[in-house]
Structures are given as structure tokens and as C-alpha cells.
Coordinates of C-alpha atoms in Angstrom, one line a residue:
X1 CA 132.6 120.1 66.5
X2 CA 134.2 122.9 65.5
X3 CA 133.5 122.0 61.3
X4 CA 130.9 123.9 60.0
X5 CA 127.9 121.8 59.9
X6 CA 124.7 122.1 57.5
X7 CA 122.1 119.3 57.2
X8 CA 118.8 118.7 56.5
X9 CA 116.6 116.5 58.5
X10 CA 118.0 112.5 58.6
X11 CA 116.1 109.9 57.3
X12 CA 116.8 105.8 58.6
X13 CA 118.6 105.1 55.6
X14 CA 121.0 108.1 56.5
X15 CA 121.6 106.7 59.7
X16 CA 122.5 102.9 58.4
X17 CA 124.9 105.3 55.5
X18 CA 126.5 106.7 58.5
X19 CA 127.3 104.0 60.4
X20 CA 128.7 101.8 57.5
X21 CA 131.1 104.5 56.4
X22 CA 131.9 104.8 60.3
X23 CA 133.3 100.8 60.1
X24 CA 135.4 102.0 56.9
X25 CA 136.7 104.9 58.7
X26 CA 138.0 102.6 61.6
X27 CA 139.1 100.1 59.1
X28 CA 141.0 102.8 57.5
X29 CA 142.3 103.7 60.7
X30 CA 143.3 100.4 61.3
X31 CA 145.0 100.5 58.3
X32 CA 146.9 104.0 58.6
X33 CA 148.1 102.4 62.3
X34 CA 149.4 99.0 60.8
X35 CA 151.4 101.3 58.1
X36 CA 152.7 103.7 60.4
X37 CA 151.7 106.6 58.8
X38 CA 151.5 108.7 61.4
X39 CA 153.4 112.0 62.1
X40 CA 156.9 111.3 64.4
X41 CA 157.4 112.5 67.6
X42 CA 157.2 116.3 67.8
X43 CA 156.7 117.0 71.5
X44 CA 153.5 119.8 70.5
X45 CA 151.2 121.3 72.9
X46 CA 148.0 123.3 72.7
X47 CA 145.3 124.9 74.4
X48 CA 141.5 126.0 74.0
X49 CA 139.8 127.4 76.8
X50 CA 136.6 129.0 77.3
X51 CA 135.2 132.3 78.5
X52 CA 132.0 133.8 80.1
X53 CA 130.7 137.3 79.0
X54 CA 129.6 139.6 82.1
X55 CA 128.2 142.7 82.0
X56 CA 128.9 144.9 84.8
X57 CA 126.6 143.5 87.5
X58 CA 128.2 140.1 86.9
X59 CA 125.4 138.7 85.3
X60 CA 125.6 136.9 81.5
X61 CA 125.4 138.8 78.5
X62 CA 124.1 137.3 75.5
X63 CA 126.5 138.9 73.1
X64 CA 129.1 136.6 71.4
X65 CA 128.2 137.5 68.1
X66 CA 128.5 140.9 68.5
X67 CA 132.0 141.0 70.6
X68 CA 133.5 138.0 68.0
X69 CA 132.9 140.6 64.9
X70 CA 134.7 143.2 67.0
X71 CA 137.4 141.0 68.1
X72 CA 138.1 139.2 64.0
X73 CA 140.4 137.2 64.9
X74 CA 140.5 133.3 63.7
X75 CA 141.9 132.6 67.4
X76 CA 138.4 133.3 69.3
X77 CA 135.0 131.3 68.5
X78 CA 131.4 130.9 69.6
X79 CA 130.7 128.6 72.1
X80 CA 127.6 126.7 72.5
X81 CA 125.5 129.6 74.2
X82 CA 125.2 133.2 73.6
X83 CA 127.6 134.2 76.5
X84 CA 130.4 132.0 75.6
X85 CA 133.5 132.5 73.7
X86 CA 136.3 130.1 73.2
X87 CA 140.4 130.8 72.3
X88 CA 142.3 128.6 70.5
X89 CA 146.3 129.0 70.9
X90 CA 148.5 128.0 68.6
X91 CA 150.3 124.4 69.3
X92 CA 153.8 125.0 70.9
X93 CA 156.8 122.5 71.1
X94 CA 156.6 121.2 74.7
X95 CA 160.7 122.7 75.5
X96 CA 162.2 125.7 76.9
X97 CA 160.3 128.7 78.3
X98 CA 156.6 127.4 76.6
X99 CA 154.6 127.9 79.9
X100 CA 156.2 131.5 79.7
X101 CA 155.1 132.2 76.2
X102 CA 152.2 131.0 77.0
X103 CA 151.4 132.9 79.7
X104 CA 152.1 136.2 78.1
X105 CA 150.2 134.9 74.2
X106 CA 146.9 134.0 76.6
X107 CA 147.1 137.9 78.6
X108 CA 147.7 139.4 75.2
X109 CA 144.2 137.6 73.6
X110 CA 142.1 137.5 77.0
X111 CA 143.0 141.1 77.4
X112 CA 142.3 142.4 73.7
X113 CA 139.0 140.4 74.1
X114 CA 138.1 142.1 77.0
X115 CA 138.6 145.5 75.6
X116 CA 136.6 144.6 72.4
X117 CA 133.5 143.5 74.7
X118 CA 133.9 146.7 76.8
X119 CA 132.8 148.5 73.7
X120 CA 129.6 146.6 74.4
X121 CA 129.8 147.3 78.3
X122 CA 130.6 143.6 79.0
X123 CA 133.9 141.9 80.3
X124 CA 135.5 138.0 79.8
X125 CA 135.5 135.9 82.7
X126 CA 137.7 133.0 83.0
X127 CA 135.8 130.5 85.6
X128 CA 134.6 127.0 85.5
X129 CA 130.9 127.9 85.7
X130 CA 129.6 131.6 86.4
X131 CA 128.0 131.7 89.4
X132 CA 125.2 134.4 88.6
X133 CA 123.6 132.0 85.8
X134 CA 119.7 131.8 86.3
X135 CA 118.0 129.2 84.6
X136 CA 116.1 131.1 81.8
X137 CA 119.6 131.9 80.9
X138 CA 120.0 128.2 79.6
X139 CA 117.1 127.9 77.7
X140 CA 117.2 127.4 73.8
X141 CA 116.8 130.4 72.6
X142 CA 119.7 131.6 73.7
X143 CA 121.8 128.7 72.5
X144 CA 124.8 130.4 69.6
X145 CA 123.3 131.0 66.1
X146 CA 125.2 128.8 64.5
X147 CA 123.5 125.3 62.6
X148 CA 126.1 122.6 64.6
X149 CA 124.5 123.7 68.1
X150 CA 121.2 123.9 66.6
X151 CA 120.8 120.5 64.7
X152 CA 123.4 119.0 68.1
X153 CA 120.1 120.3 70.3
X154 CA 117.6 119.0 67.9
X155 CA 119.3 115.4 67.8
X156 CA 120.0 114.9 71.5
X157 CA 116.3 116.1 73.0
X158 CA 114.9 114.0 69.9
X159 CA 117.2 110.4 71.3
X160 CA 116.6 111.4 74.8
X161 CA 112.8 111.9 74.0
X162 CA 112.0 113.9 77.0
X163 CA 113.0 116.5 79.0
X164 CA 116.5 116.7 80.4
X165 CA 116.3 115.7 84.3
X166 CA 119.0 117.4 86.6
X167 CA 120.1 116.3 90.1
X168 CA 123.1 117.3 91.4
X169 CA 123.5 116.8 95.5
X170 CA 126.2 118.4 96.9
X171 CA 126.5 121.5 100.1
X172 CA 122.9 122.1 99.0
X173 CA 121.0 119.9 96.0
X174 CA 119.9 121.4 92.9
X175 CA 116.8 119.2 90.9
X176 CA 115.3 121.0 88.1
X177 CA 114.3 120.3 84.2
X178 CA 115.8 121.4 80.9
X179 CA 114.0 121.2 77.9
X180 CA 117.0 121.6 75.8
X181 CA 121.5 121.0 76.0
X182 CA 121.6 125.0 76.7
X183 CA 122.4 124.0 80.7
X184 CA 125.6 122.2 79.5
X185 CA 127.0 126.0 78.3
X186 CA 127.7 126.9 82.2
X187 CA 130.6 124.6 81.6
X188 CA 133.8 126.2 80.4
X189 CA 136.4 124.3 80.6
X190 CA 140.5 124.3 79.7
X191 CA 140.9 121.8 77.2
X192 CA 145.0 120.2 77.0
X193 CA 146.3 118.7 73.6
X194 CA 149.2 116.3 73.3
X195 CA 150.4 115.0 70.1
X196 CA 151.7 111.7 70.6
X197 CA 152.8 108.9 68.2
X198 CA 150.4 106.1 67.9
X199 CA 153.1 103.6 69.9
X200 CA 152.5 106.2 72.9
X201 CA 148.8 107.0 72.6
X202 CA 148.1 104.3 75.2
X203 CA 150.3 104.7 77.9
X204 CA 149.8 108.9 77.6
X205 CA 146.1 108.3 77.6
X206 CA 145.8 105.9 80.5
X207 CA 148.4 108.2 82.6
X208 CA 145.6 111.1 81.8
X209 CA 143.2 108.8 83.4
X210 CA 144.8 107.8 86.5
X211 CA 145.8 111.6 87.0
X212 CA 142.4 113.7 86.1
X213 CA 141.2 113.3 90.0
X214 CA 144.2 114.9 91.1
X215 CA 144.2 117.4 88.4
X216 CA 140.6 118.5 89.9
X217 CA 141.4 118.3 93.6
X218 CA 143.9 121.2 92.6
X219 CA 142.1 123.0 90.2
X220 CA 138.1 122.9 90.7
X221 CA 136.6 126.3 90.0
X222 CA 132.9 125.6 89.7
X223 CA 131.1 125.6 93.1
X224 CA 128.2 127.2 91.8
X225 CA 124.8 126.6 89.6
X226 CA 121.5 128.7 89.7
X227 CA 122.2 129.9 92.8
X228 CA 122.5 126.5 94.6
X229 CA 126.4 125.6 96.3
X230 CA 126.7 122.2 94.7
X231 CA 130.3 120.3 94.2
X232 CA 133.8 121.8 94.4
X233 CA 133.8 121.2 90.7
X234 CA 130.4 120.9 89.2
X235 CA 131.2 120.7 85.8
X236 CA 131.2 117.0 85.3
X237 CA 128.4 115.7 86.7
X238 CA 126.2 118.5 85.0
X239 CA 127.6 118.2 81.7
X240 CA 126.8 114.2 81.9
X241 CA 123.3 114.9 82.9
X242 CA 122.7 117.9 80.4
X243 CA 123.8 116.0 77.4
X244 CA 122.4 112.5 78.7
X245 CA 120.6 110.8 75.8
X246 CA 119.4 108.1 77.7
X247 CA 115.9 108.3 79.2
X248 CA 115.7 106.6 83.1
X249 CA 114.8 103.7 81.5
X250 CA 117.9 103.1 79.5
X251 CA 120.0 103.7 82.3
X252 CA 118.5 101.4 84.9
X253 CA 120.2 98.9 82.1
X254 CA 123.5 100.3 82.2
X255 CA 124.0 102.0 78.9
X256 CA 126.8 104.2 79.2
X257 CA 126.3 108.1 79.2
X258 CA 127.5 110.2 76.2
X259 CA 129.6 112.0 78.9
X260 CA 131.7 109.6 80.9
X261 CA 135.2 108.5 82.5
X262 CA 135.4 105.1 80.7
X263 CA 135.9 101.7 82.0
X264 CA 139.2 100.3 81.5
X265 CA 142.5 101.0 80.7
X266 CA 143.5 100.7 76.5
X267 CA 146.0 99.5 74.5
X268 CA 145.5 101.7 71.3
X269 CA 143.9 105.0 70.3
X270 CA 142.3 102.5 68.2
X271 CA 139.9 100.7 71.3
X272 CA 138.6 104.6 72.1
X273 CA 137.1 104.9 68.3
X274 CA 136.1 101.6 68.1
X275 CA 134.2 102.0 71.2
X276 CA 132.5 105.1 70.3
X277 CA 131.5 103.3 66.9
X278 CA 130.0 100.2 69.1
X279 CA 128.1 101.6 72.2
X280 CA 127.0 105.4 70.7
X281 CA 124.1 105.3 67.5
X282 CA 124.9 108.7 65.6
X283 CA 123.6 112.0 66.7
X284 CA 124.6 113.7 63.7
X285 CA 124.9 111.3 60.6
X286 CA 126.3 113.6 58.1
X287 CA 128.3 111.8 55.6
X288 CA 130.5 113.1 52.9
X289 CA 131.5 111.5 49.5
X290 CA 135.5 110.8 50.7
X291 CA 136.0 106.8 50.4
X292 CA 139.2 106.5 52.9
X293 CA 140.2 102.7 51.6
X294 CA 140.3 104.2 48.4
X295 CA 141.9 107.5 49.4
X296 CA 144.9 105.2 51.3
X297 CA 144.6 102.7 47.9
X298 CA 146.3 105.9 46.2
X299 CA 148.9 106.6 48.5
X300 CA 146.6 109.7 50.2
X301 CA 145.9 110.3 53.6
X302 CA 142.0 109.8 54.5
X303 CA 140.1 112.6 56.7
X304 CA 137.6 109.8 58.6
X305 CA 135.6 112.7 58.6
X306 CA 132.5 110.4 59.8
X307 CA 134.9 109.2 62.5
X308 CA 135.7 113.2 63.5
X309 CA 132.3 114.2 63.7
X310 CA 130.9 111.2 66.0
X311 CA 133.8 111.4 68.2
X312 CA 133.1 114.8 68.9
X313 CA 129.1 113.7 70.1
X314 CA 131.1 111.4 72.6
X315 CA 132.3 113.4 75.7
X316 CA 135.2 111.5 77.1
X317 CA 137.4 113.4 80.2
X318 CA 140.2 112.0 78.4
X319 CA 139.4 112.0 74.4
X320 CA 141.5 110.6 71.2
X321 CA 141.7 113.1 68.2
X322 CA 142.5 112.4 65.0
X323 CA 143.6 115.4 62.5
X324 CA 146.1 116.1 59.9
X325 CA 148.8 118.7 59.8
X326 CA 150.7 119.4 56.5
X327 CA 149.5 116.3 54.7
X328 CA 150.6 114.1 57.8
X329 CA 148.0 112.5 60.1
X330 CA 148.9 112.9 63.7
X331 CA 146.8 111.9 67.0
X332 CA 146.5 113.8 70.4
X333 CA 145.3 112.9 73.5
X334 CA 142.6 115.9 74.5
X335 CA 142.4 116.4 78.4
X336 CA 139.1 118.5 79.0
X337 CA 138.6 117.8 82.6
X338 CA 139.9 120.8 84.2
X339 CA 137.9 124.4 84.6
X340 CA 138.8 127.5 83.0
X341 CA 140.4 130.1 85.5
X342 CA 140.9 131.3 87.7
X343 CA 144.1 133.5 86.1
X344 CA 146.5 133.1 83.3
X345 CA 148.7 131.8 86.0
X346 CA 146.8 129.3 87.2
X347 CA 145.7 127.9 83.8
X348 CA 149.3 127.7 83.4
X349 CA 150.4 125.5 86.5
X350 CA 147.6 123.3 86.0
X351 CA 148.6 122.7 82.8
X352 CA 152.6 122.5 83.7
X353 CA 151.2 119.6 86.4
X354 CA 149.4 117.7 84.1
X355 CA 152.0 117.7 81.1
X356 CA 154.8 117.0 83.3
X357 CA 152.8 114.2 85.2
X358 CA 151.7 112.5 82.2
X359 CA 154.9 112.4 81.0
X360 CA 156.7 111.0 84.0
X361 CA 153.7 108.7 84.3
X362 CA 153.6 107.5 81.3
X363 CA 157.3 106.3 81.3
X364 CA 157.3 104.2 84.6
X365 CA 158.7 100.5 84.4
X366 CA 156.1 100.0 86.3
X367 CA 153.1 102.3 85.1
X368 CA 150.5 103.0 87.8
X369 CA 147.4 101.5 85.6
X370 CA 148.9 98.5 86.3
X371 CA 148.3 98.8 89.9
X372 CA 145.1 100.7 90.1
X373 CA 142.0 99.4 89.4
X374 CA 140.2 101.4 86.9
X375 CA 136.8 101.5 89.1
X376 CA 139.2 103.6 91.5
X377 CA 140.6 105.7 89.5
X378 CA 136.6 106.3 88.2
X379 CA 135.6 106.8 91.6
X380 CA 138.9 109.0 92.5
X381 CA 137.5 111.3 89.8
X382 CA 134.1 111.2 90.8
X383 CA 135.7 112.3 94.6
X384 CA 138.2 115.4 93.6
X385 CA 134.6 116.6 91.8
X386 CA 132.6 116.7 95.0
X387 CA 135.2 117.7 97.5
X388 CA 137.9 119.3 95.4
X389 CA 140.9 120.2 97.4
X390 CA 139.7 118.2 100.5
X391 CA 139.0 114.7 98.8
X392 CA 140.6 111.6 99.9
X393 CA 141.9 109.5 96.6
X394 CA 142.5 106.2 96.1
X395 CA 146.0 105.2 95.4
X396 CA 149.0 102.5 94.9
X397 CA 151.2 102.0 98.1
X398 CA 155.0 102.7 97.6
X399 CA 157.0 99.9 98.2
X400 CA 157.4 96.0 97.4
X401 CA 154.0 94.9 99.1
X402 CA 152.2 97.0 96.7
X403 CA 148.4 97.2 97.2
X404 CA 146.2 100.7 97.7
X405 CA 145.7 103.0 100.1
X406 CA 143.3 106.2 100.6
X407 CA 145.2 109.7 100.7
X408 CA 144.6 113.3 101.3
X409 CA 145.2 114.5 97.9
X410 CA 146.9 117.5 98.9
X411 CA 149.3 114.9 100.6
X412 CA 149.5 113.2 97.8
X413 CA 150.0 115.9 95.0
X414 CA 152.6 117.6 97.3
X415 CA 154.3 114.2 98.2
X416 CA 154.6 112.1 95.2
X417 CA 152.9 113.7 92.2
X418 CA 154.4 117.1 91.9
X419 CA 158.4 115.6 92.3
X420 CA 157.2 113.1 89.4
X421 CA 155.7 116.1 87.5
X422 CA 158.7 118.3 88.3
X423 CA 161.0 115.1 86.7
X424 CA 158.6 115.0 83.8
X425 CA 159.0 118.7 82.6
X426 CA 162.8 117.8 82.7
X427 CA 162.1 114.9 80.6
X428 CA 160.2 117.6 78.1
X429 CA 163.4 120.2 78.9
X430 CA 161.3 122.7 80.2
X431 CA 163.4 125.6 81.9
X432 CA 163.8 124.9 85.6
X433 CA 162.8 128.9 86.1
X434 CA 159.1 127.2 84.2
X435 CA 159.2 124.6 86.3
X436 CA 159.6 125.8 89.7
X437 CA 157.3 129.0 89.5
X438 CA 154.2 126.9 87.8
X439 CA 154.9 123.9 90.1
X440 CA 155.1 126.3 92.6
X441 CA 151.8 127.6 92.3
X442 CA 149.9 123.9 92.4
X443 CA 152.4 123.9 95.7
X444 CA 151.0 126.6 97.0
X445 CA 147.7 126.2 96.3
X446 CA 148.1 122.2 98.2
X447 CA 149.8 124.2 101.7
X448 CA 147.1 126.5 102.3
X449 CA 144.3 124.0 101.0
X450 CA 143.1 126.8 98.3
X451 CA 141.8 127.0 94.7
X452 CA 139.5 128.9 93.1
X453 CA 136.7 126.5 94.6
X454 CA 137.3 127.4 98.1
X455 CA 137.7 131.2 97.4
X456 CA 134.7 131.2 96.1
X457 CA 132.9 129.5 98.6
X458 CA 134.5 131.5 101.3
X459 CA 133.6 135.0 99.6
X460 CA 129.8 134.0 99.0
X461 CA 129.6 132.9 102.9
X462 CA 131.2 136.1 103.5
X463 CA 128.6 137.9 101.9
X464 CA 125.7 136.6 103.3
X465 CA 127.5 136.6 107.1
X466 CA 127.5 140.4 105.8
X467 CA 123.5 141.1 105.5
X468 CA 123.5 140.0 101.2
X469 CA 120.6 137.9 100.2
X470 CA 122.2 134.8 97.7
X471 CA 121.7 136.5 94.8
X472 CA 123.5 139.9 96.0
X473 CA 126.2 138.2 97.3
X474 CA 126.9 135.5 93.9
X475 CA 126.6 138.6 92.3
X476 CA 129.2 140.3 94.2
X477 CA 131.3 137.1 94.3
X478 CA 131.1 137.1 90.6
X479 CA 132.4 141.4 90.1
X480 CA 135.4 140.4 92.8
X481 CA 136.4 137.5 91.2
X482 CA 136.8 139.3 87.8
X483 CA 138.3 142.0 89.2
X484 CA 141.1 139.6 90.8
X485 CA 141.1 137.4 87.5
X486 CA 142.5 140.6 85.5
X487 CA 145.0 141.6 88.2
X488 CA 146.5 138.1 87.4
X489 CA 147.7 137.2 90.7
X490 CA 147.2 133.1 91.5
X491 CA 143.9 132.4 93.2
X492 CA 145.2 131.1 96.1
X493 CA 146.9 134.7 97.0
X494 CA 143.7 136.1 96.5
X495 CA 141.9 137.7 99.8
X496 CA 138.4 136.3 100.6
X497 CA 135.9 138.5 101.0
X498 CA 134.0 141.2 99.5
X499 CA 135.8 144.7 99.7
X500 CA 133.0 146.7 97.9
X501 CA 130.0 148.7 100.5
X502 CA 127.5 146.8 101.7
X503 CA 124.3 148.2 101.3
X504 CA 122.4 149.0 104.5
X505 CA 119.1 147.6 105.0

């Protein structure tokens, strides 16, 4: 969704247009597969995550377009509301002292950033979803100026038809309305891309599956939402609900949510876009002259660009991408399940786990899709959301008599999933120094049962044990956390509690 997009209003025969040239963009796929056209193996990486803007109270700040002009760089975009920013990094070859360099590119940007929206007396914050948010924060109005998140709005209230209804029942429950997408900008996530050759799509994929509950037990950072304490990571279930197009009605017969898990393991990058094409009516049928049978008739390589722009209206955890690099047409495997923050560090271990576990994963004689239903890996996911660190997760048994058990998934991350990730960065020839100090950190984090979730949990309760009404003490929550997020040490070093005066009375 990042292509600049311009329309007018749709018409029915734009829609029919739309999805014909989606079946010859998926033949054409088809096609590019059976020729192997595809880029080789090139072991690259890369990373977007997105950022809150704070001012100094903690609270939102409307201001991307302002702090984006005074940051010009091609590396930082708008986000979908006024407070959010997104950084692109460059992709990386997966070797060597990567985490490193990546550590020390991300400070650089995240602290230029935050100098550039100091001149505006506001700050970036790095979390999953920003605890002070109020709801008149997430209204319309204050969705980005730009025509993509306008005309995405427009599309998804007009197939929902109604307002947007959200229920989220966690510590406390949180029911309210929406009259517009806007509530799915409290989500900022980290978003990890993997190129992979079209032969390995499947088994990388489905290991990205079986892994994203573990991934969240480790690393949820979103406890928070207008004022309510909801899940340990209460990303997911809001963005489904936010962007849900499908009236009560509609889901009382099962059609699937725009934002969902999935319901099977694949075989090809090709049954994810053939999917989207058979169970998800266009949002946004913009269609451009490009015929891609021809285009591959002439020896060229096709852009699918109907194909881009509808997979980026479905919101998988785990989601296929199709682009083009130097004339060469190479897919990636985008895991978006995991919150932004807490610190550079952390962003960095949780991505070390996951590439080193989906690479050691993906290479088993005998994978673990094949011994894990996909409902329980679904319902592991759905789990690690509500009780983060403390969920129990559903897992194959070691051993000839195979079967499933339930585990602690600290037990299980500590016991089985970091030594396969640790093997997996080897695999990748990641530095052991890399290795051990990022592994080390998701160690840490599973020993004294902390992540950011937890710390901020435990600093809000703190607050109010201290004489703060909710709102004084998300708001001081929110200043502390930043204030720890820029000193860069990993969350779960950080002290809990509030070490600024409490006001008296």
C-alpha cells in the first residue's frame, strides 16, 4: 500500500475489470513460477517498523506531515493516522554481523527522527500501541492526508456498511464504536522480510506460521487501548475488528475476516494469492493498462500490479509479496505479527529469534506442520495474544510416539526453540558474538518472565497503588517508557515503576 494511489469513484463495471485482470495476474504468476523466473537464492533481509509521535505529556501529536518534511529522507513515511511514521531499512544479506549493523542503522534514523520532531516539541515512540490514545484521537479526521488512506477508509466503511463494532475482553473489556479504519492506527507493528526462492516460499511460510505464537509470547508490547488493560498483545484482535468488512451477519456464516491467521498449511506462494483472489471482492479496483501474458509473451517481466494492490487490502500475520528488484522478480515472506519496541535491542532479538527459527524450521526432515494441526497453531496464536509471556501453547511431543502436548511457552522458547534458532543463525553464518547477545536477550526476557507487556502492566499498577487516577498514571507509564526506550537498554532490564514526583492530593 505504499504506491501512490489516485482514483475516482468505482463504478460495477470497474469492479468486474478488476477482478478479470486479477485472474491474468495469477495466471501470469502461474506462469513466471512454471518458468522459473524468479531471482536465486540471495539470503536478503529487511525491516519497516512503525513509530508513535508524543508530545511531552505522552499524549499523540498529530504531526507527521510536518516532522516528515523536516526529516526528508526517502527512509521515513506516513502511516495511516496523523501520529504515525514508518522506517524503511534497507534489505541486508542475512551473514556476518547484520543484527549489529542493524542495530546501530535503526539508532542512527530513530534518533535523527527524534531530533527533527523535537523541533516541533514532540518525540518518537517505539511501542506496540501507545497507551495514552483516547478515542477522538482515532476518528477520521485525523487519518494521514494522503488519497490511499482516504479512498482505503471510504471503501472498507462503504463494504462493511455500518459502523465498525469493537470488543475486545481481556484484564478489563473494552466495547465501543468506530465510524471509520482510524482505530486500526494504534497498531504499529515490526514488519520482517525474507526473500526466498519460490521452491522455499512454502516451507519458510508455514514455519512463520507454526512460530508467530511464540514470537508474541516473547515480544507483546501492547497491553493498552483507551484507557482499558486489554491483552498482553492487543494488536491483533483490534486490527481484525477495525478493518472487519463483514457486517454480524456475514460472519455468523463464516466468511473469513480481511485480517486473519489462515487455515491450512500451503504448498506454494501461489495458494496465498489465489486465495486472496477467491474469498476477498476488491476494496480498491484500480486497474492499469499493463497486460502481463503479453508483457511475459515478449520476454518482460510483468508488475501484477492488480495482484500488489489487493494483496495489500488482505491482512495476513504471515503475508506473500511479490516485487521486482533490478529487472528480476523475487518473492518474500512478510512477518507483521510482532509489536514495535520496546528498544533497538529488542527489535533486534526478536527479529534474530524469528529469522534463525524459520530457518532451522524450515529445514527439518521432519517439519513441524506436519505434526501440528493448523487449528493449534491458530489457536496458539490467538493464546501468546491474550497472555503473552504466560500462555500455555500447543505443541509436538519429542520423541518416536509423536502426538501434542500443552507447554509454558517460556519453557518452550528456552528449551527447544531458541537452541533450534541459535542452529538456524549458523545455518545463515551469522557471527556467534550476533548470536549469543540477541538470543540472549529473548533468554533473558523467558528467565525473569518479562517483556515490554508485563513492564507495562506493572508500572501502570504502580501508579495507581501510588494515589494516580488511570489516565495520570498511562500518562506517566507512557513519559517513562520513552525515556527508557532512548536509553536503549532491553526491556526486560528495565525497573518498574514510576521514578518521577507524585503529586499530592
Amino acid at each position: 500500500m505504499g504506491e501512490k494511489v489516485v482514483a475516482g469513484p468505482f463504478d460495477l463495471s470497474d469492479r468486474q475489470r478488476y477482478r478479470d485482470k486479477l485472474r491474468q495476474n495469477l495466471a501470469a504468476l502461474e506462469r513466471l513460477l512454471a518458468e522459473k523466473r524468479f531471482d536465486r537464492a540471495r539470503n536478503l533481509l529487511g525491516l519497516e517498523i512503525e513509530l508513535n509521535l508524543t508530545g511531552p505529556d505522552g499524549a499523540p501529536k498529530m504531526l507527521n506531515g510536518q516532522v516528515l518534511e523536516r526529516i526528508a529522507s526517502r527512509d521515513f513515511q506516513t502511516e495511516l493516522a496523523m501520529f504515525n511514521l514508518e522506517v524503511n531499512i534497507a534489505p541486508h544479506a542475512l551473514s556476518g554481523r547484520v543484527f549489529d549493523q542493524l542495530a546501530e542503522e535503526i539508532r542512527t534514523s530513530l534518533a535523527y527522527a527524534d531530533r527533527k520532531a523535537g523541533e516541533l516539541d514532540a518525540g518518537i515512540v517505539m511501542i506496540g500501541i501507545l497507551p495514552t490514545l483516547d478515542r477522538d484521537d482515532l476518528v477520521s479526521s485525523n487519518l494521514s492526508d494522503v488519497d490511499r488512506y482516504a479512498l482505503l477508509n471510504e471503501q472498507i466503511v462503504a463494504a462493511r456498511g455500518e459502523d465498525f463494532a469493537l470488543d475486545i475482553d481481556g484484564v478489563e473489556r473494552l466495547t465501543c464504536t468506530s465510524k471509520s479504519i482510524a482505530p486500526e492506527a494504534a497498531c504499529t507493528s515490526v514488519q520482517l522480510h525474507l526473500q526466498v526462492t519460490p521452491g522455499r516460499f512454502a516451507d519458510v511460510w508455514n514455519a512463520a506460521q507454526a512460530v508467530a505464537a511464540a514470537q508474541v509470547a516473547v515480544g507483546a508490547n501492547s497491553p493498552f487501548l483507551f484507557g482499558r488493560e486489554l491483552w498482553c498483545e492487543s494488536r491483533p484482535p483490534l486490527f481484525q475488528q477495525s478493518t472487519d468488512t463483514r457486517p454480524p451477519e456475514l460472519q455468523a456464516q463464516g466468511v473469513r475476516p480481511r485480517t486473519w491467521f489462515g487455515e491450512r498449511w500451503i504448498t506454494s506462494a501461489h495458494d496465498l494469492f489465489e486465495e486472496n483472489l477467491r474469498y476477498y471482492p476488491a476494496l480498491l479496483p484500480i486497474c492499469d493498462e499493463e497486460d502481463p501474458l503479453q508483457v511475459l509473451d515478449a520476454g518482460g517481466v510483468p508488475k501484477l500490479g492488480e495482484l500488489v494492490l489487493h494483496n495489500g487490502t488482505v491482512y495476513r500475520w504471515n503475508r506473500p509479496v511479490y516485487g521486482i528488484a533490478d529487472g528480476v522478480p523475487h518473492l518474500r515472506v512478510e512477518n507483521r505479527v510482532l509489536p514495535a519496541g520496546p528498544t533497538v535491542t529488542d527489535v533486534i532479538a526478536n527479529a534474530a529469534f524469528y529469522y534463525g527459527l524459520v530457518r532451522a524450521l524450515a529445514e527439518e526432515s521432519r517439519p513441524v506442520w506436519t505434526r501440528l494441526p493448523f487449528e493449534a497453531a491458530a489457536a496458539n496464536f490467538d493464546e501468546a495474544c491474550r497472555h503473552g509471556i504466560d500462555a500455555r501453547l500447543t505443541w509436538p511431543r519429542r520423541g518416536r510416539y509423536g502426538g501434542t502436548a500443552e507447554v509454558d511457552a517460556v519453557s518452550l522458547v528456552r528449551d527447544e526453540l531458541l537452541p533450534l534458532a541459535a542452529a538456524g543463525l549458523d545455518a545463515w553464518g551469522i557471527e556467534p558474538a550476533d548470536r549469543d547477545l540477541y538470543l540472549g536477550v529473548i533468554e533473558e526476557r523467558c528467565r525473569r518472565r518479562a517483556n515490554g507487556a508485563t513492564w507495562q502492566a506493572a508500572t501502570f499498577h504502580r501508579g495507581l497503588e501510588a494515589g494516580l487516577s488511570r489516565d495520570e498514571a498511562l500518562a506517566a507509564t507512557t513519559r517513562r517508557y520513552r525515556e527508557l526506550m532512548h536509553v536503549g537498554e532491553p526491556v526486560h532490564t528495565w525497573p518498574v515503576g514510576l521514578p518521577e514526583p507524585v503529586p499530592l492530593g
